[in-house]
mmCIF file of C-alpha atoms in Angstrom:
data_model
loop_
_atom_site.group_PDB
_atom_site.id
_atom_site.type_symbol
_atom_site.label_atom_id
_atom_site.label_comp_id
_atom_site.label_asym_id
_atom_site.label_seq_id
_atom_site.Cartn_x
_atom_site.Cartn_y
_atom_site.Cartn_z
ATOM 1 C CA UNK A 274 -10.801 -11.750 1.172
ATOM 2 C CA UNK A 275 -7.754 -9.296 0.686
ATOM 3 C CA UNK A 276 -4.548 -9.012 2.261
ATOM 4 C CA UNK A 277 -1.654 -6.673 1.950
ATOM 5 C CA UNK A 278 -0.749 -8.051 -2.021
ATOM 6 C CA UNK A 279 -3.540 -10.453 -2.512
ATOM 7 C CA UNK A 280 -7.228 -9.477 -3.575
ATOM 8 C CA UNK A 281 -9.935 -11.817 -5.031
ATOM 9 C CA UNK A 282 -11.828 -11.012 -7.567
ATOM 10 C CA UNK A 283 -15.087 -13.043 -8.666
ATOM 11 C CA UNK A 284 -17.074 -13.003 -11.801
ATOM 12 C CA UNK A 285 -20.387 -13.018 -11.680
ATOM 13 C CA UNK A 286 -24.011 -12.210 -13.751
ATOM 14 C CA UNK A 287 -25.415 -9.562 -11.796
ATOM 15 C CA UNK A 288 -29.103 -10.828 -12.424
ATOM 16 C CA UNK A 289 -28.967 -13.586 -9.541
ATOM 17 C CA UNK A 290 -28.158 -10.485 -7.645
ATOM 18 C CA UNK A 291 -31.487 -8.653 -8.714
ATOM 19 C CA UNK A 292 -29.253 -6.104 -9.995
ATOM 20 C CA UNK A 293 -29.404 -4.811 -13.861
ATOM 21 C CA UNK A 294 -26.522 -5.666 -15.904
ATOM 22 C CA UNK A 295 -25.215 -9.152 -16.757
ATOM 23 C CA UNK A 296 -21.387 -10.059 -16.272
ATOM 24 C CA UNK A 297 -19.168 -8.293 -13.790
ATOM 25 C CA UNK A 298 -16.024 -8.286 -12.042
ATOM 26 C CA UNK A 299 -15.686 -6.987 -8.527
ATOM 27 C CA UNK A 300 -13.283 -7.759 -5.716
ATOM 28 C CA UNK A 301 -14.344 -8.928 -2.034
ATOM 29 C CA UNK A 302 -13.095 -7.400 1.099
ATOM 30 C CA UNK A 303 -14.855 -9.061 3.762
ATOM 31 C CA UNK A 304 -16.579 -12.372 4.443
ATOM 32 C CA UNK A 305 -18.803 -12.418 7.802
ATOM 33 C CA UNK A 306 -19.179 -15.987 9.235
ATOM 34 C CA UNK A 307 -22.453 -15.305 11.511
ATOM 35 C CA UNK A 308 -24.403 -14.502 8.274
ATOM 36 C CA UNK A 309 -22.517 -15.977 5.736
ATOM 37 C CA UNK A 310 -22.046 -13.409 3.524
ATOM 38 C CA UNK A 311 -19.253 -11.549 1.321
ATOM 39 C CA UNK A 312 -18.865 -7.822 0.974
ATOM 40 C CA UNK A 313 -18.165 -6.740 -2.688
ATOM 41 C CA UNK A 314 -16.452 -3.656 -3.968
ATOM 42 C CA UNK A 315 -18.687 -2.998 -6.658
ATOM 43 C CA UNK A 316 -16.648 -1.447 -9.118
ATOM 44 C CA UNK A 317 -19.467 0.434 -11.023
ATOM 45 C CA UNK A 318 -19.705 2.707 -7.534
ATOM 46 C CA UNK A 319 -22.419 4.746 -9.347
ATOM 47 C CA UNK A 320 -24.772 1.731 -9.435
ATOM 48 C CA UNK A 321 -23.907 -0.079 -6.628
ATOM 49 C CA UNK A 322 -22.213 1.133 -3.685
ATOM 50 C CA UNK A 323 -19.843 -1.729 -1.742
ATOM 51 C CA UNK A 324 -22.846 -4.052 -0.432
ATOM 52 C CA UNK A 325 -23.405 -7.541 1.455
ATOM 53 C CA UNK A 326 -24.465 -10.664 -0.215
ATOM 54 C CA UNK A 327 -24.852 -14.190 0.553
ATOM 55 C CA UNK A 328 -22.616 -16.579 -0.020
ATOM 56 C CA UNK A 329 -24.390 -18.939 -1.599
ATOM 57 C CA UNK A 330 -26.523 -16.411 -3.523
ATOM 58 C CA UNK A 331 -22.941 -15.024 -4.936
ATOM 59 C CA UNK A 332 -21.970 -18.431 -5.641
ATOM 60 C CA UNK A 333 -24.986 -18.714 -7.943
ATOM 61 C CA UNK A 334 -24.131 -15.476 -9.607
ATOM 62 C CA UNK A 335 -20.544 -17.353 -9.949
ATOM 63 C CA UNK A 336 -21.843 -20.298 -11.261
ATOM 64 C CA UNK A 337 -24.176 -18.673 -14.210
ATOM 65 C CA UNK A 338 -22.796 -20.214 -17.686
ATOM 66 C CA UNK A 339 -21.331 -16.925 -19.489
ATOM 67 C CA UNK A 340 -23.243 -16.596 -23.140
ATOM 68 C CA UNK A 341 -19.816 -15.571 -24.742
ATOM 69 C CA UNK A 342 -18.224 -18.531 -23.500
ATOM 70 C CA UNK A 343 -20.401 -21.510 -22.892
ATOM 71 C CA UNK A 344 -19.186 -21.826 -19.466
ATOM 72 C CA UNK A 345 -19.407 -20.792 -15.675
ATOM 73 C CA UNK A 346 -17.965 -17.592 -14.804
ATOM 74 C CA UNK A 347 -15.361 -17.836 -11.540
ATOM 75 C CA UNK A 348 -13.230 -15.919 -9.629
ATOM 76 C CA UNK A 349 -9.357 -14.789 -9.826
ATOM 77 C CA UNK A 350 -6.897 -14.107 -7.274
ATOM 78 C CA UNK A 351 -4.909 -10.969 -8.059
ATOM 79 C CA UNK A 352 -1.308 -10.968 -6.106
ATOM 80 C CA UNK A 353 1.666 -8.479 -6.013
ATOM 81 C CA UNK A 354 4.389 -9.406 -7.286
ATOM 82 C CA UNK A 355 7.498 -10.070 -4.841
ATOM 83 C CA UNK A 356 9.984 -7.966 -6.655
ATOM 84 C CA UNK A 357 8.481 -4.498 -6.635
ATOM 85 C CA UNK A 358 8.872 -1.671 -4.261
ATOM 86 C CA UNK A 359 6.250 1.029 -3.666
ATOM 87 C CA UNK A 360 6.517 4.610 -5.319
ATOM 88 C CA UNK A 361 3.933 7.117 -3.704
ATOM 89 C CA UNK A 362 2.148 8.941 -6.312
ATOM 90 C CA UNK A 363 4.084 12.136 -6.921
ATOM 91 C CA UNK A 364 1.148 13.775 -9.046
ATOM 92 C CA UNK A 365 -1.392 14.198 -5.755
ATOM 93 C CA UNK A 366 -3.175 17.078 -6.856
ATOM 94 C CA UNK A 367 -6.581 14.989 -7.641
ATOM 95 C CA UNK A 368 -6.116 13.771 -4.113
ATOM 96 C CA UNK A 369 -4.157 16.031 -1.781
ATOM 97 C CA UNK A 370 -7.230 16.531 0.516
ATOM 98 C CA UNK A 371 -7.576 12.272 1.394
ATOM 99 C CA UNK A 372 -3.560 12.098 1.196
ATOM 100 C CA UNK A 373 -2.784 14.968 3.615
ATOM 101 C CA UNK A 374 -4.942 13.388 6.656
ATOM 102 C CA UNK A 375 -3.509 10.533 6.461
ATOM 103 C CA UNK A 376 -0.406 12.107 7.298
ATOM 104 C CA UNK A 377 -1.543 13.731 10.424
ATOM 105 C CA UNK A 378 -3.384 11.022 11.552
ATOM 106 C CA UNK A 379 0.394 9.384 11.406
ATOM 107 C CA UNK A 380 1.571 12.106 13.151
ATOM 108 C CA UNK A 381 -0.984 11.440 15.661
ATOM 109 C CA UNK A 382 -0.424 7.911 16.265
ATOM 110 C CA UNK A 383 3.127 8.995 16.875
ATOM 111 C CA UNK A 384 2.707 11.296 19.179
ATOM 112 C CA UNK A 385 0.612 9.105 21.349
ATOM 113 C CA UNK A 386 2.438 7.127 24.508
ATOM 114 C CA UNK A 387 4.235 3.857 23.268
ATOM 115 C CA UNK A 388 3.207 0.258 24.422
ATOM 116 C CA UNK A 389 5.162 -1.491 27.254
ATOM 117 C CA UNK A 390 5.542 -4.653 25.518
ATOM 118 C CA UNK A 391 8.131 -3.913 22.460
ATOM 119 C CA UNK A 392 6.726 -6.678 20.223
ATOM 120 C CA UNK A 393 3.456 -5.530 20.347
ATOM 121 C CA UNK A 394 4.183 -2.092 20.396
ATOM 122 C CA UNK A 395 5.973 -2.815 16.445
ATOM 123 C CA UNK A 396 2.832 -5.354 15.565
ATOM 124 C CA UNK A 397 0.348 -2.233 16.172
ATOM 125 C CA UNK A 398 3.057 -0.043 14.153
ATOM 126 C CA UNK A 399 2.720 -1.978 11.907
ATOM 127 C CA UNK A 400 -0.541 -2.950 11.360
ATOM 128 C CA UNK A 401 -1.688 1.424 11.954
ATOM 129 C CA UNK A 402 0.619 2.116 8.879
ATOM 130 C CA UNK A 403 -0.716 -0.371 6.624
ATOM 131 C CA UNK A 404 -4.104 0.897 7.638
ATOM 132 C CA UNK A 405 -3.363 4.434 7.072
ATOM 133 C CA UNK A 406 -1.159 4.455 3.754
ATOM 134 C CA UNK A 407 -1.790 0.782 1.877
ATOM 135 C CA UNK A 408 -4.570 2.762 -0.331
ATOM 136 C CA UNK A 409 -1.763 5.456 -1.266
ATOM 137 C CA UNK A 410 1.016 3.868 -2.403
ATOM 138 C CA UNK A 411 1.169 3.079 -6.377
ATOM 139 C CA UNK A 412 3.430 -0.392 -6.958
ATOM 140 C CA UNK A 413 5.910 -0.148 -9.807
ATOM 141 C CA UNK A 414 8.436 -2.637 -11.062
ATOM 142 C CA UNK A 415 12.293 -1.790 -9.325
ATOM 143 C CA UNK A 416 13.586 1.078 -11.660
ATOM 144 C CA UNK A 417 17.387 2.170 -11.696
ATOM 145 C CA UNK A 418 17.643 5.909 -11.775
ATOM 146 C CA UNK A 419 19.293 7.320 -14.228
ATOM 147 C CA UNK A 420 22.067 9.595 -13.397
ATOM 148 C CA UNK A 421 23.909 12.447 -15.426
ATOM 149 C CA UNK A 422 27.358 13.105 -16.262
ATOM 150 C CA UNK A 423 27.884 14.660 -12.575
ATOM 151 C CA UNK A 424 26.353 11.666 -10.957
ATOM 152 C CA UNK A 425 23.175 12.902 -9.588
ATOM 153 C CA UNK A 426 19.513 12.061 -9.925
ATOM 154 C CA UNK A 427 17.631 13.398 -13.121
ATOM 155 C CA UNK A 428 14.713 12.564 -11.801
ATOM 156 C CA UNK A 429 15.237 13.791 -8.158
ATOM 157 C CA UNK A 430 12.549 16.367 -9.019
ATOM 158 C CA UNK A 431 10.000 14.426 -10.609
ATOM 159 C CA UNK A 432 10.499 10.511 -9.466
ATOM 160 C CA UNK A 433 7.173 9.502 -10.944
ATOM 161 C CA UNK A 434 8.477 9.716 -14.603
ATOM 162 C CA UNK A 435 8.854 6.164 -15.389
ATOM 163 C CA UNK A 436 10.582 7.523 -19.081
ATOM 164 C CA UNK A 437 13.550 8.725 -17.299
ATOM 165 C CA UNK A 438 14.359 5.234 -15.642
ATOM 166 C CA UNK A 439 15.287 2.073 -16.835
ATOM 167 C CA UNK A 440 14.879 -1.632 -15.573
ATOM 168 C CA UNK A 441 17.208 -3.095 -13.641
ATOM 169 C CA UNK A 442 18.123 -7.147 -13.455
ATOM 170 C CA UNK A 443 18.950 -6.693 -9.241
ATOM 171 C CA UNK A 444 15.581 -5.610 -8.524
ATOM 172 C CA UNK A 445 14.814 -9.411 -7.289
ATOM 173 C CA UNK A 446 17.973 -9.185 -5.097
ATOM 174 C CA UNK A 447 17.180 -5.730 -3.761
ATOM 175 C CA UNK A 448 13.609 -6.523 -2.355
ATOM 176 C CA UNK A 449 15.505 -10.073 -1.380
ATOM 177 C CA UNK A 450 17.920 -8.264 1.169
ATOM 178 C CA UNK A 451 14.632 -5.947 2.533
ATOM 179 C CA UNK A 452 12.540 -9.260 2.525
ATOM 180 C CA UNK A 453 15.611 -10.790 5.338
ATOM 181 C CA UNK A 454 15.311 -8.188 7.201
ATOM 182 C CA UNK A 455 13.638 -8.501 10.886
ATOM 183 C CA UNK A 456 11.210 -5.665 9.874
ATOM 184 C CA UNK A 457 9.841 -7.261 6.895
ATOM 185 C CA UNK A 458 8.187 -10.554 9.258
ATOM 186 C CA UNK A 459 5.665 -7.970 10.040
ATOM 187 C CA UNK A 460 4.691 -7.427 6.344
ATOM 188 C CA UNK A 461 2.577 -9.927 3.863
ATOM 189 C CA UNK A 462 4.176 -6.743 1.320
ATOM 190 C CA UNK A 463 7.502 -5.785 0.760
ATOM 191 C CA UNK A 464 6.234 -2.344 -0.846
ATOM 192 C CA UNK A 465 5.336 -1.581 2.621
ATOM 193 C CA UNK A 466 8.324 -2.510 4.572
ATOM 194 C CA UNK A 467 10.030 -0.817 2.206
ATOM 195 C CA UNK A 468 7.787 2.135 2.976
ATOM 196 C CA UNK A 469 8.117 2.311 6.283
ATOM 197 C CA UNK A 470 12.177 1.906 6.354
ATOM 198 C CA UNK A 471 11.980 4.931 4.114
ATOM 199 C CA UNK A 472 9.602 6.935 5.867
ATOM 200 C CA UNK A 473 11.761 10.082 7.291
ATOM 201 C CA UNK A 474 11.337 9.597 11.246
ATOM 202 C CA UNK A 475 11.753 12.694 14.110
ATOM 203 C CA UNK A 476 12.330 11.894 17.266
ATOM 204 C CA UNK A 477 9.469 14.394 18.630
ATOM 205 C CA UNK A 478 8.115 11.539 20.764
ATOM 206 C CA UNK A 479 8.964 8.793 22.262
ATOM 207 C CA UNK A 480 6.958 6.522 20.343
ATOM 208 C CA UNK A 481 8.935 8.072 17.327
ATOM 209 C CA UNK A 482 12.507 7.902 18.961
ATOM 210 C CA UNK A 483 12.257 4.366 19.485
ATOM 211 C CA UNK A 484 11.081 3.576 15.774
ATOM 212 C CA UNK A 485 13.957 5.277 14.016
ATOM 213 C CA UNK A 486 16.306 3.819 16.312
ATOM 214 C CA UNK A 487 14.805 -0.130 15.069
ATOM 215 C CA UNK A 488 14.315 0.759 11.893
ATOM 216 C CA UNK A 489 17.996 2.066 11.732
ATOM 217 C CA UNK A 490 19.290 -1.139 12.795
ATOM 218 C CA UNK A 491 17.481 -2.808 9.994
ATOM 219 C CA UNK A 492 18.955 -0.125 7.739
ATOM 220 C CA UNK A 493 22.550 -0.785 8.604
ATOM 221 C CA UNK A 494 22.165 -4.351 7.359
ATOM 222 C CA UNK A 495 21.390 -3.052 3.892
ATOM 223 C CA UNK A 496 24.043 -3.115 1.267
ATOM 224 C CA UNK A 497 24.906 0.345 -0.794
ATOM 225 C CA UNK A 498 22.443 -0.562 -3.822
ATOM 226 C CA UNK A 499 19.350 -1.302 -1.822
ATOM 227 C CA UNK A 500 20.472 1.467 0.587
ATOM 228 C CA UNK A 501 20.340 4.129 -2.248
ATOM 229 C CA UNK A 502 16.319 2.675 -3.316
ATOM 230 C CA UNK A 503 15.046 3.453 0.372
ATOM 231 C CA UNK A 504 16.640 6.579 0.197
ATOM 232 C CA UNK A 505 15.003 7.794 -2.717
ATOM 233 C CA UNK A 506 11.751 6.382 -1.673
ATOM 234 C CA UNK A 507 12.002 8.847 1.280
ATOM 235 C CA UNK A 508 12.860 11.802 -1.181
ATOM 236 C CA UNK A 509 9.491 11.471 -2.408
ATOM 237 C CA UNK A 510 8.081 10.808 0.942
ATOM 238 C CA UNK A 511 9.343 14.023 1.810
ATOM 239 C CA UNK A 512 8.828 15.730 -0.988
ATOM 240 C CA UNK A 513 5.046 14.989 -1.258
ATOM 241 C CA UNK A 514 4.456 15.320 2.509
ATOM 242 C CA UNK A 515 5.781 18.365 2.473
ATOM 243 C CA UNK A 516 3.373 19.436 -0.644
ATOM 244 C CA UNK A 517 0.314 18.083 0.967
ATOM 245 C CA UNK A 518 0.928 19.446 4.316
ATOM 246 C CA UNK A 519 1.449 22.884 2.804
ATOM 247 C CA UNK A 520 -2.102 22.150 1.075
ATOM 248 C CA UNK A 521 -3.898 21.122 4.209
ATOM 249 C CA UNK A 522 -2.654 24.427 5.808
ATOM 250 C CA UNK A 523 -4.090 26.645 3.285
ATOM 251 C CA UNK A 524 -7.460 24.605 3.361
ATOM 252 C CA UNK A 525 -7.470 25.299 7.342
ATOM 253 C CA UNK A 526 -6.445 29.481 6.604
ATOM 254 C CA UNK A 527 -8.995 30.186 4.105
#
């Protein structure tokens, strides 16, 4: 139903559901071939809280002609688009106490003893960080920063302000030289390759050592430009780890 960038979304007229309401939108996460049946997302989470339907009940729904229109109602497929790179969300106040978890339980999976076999010791990296951190990344088109008269970053304190950076025409080449790199084949998104390059390693286990130590050879292959991108990405990574960890800690004093 979903992968890294790619969600579908079906439209539908509740009513075949036995639900109140008439046309909806919701995406699907799941699909479970013993019963035949789709798990939606319900949007409207005060109604209807993610539930199981039947295929062909769904279909139904899917099939109802829309009154507006005249015709059936469908389904879309939503996909990311290839030249974008993620920018965590640097205003985490509403959320610090989901955000700063998932940092530990990162921590945690770093800590623990490392697989023998070194391809599928990267393929569970991999696929734990997308788990833990694909719901808290916000995607953004590729933004130069802007830089004063001294050269630095204006935004270095505040990289979520969109007004103090403007587009850039090599943000298709950027996420092209991430896209070649051996890292990215374990990725359906760039945003989080890019992520992960950027993500500002220890070497407090071994686990850890031998993660910066790959994803450093992938970083040497990088050219300046997309060089300086990751390395603001993991300003902010920094930055708002360090805010939500000092958050957690006061939670766990008081």
């Amino acid at each position: 139903m979903a992968v890294d960038d790619t969600t579908l979304v079906v439209c539908y007229n509740r009513q075949v559901l036995n639900q109140t309401g008439a046309g909806h939108f919701s995406p699907l996460a799941a699909y479970h071939e013993e019963s035949d049946q789709v798990l939606i997302m319900d949007v409207a989470r005060f109604k209807y809280p993610p539930h199981w339907v039947p295929l062909t009940i769904l279909r139904d729904a899917m099939l109802s002609i829309d009154t507006a229109t005249g015709k059936p109602r469908g389904y879309l497929i939503l996909k990311l688009r290839s030249h974008i790179l993620p920018r965590l969300q640097s205003d985490i106040s509403a959320h610090k106490s989901l955000f700063a978890p998932r940092l530990k339980e990162w921590e945690q999976f770093l800590a623990e003893k490392e697989l023998n076999n070194e391809e599928l010791e990267f393929k569970t990296v991999s696929a734990i960080f997308t788990a833990i951190f694909m719901g808290y990344i916000m995607f953004c088109d590729f933004f130069e920063i802007c830089q004063n008269e001294e050269g630095e970053d204006e935004c270095s304190n505040n990289c979520s302000n969109v007004q103090s950076m403007k587009p850039t025409n090599s943000s298709e080449n950027i996420c092209r030289k991430i896209q070649s790199l051996n890292t990215a084949s374990y990725f359906t998104s760039i945003s989080l390759c890019a992520l992960l390059l950027a993500w500002p390693l220890q070497e407090t286990s071994e686990r850890e050592r031998i993660l910066k130590i790959r994803l450093e050879n992938d970083l040497n292959k990088l050219d300046d430009k997309s060089l300086a991108k990751i390395m603001t990405i993991r300003r902010q990574i920094q930055q708002i780890s360090s805010a939500c960890k000092t958050d957690l800690k006061s939670v766990m004093d008081s």
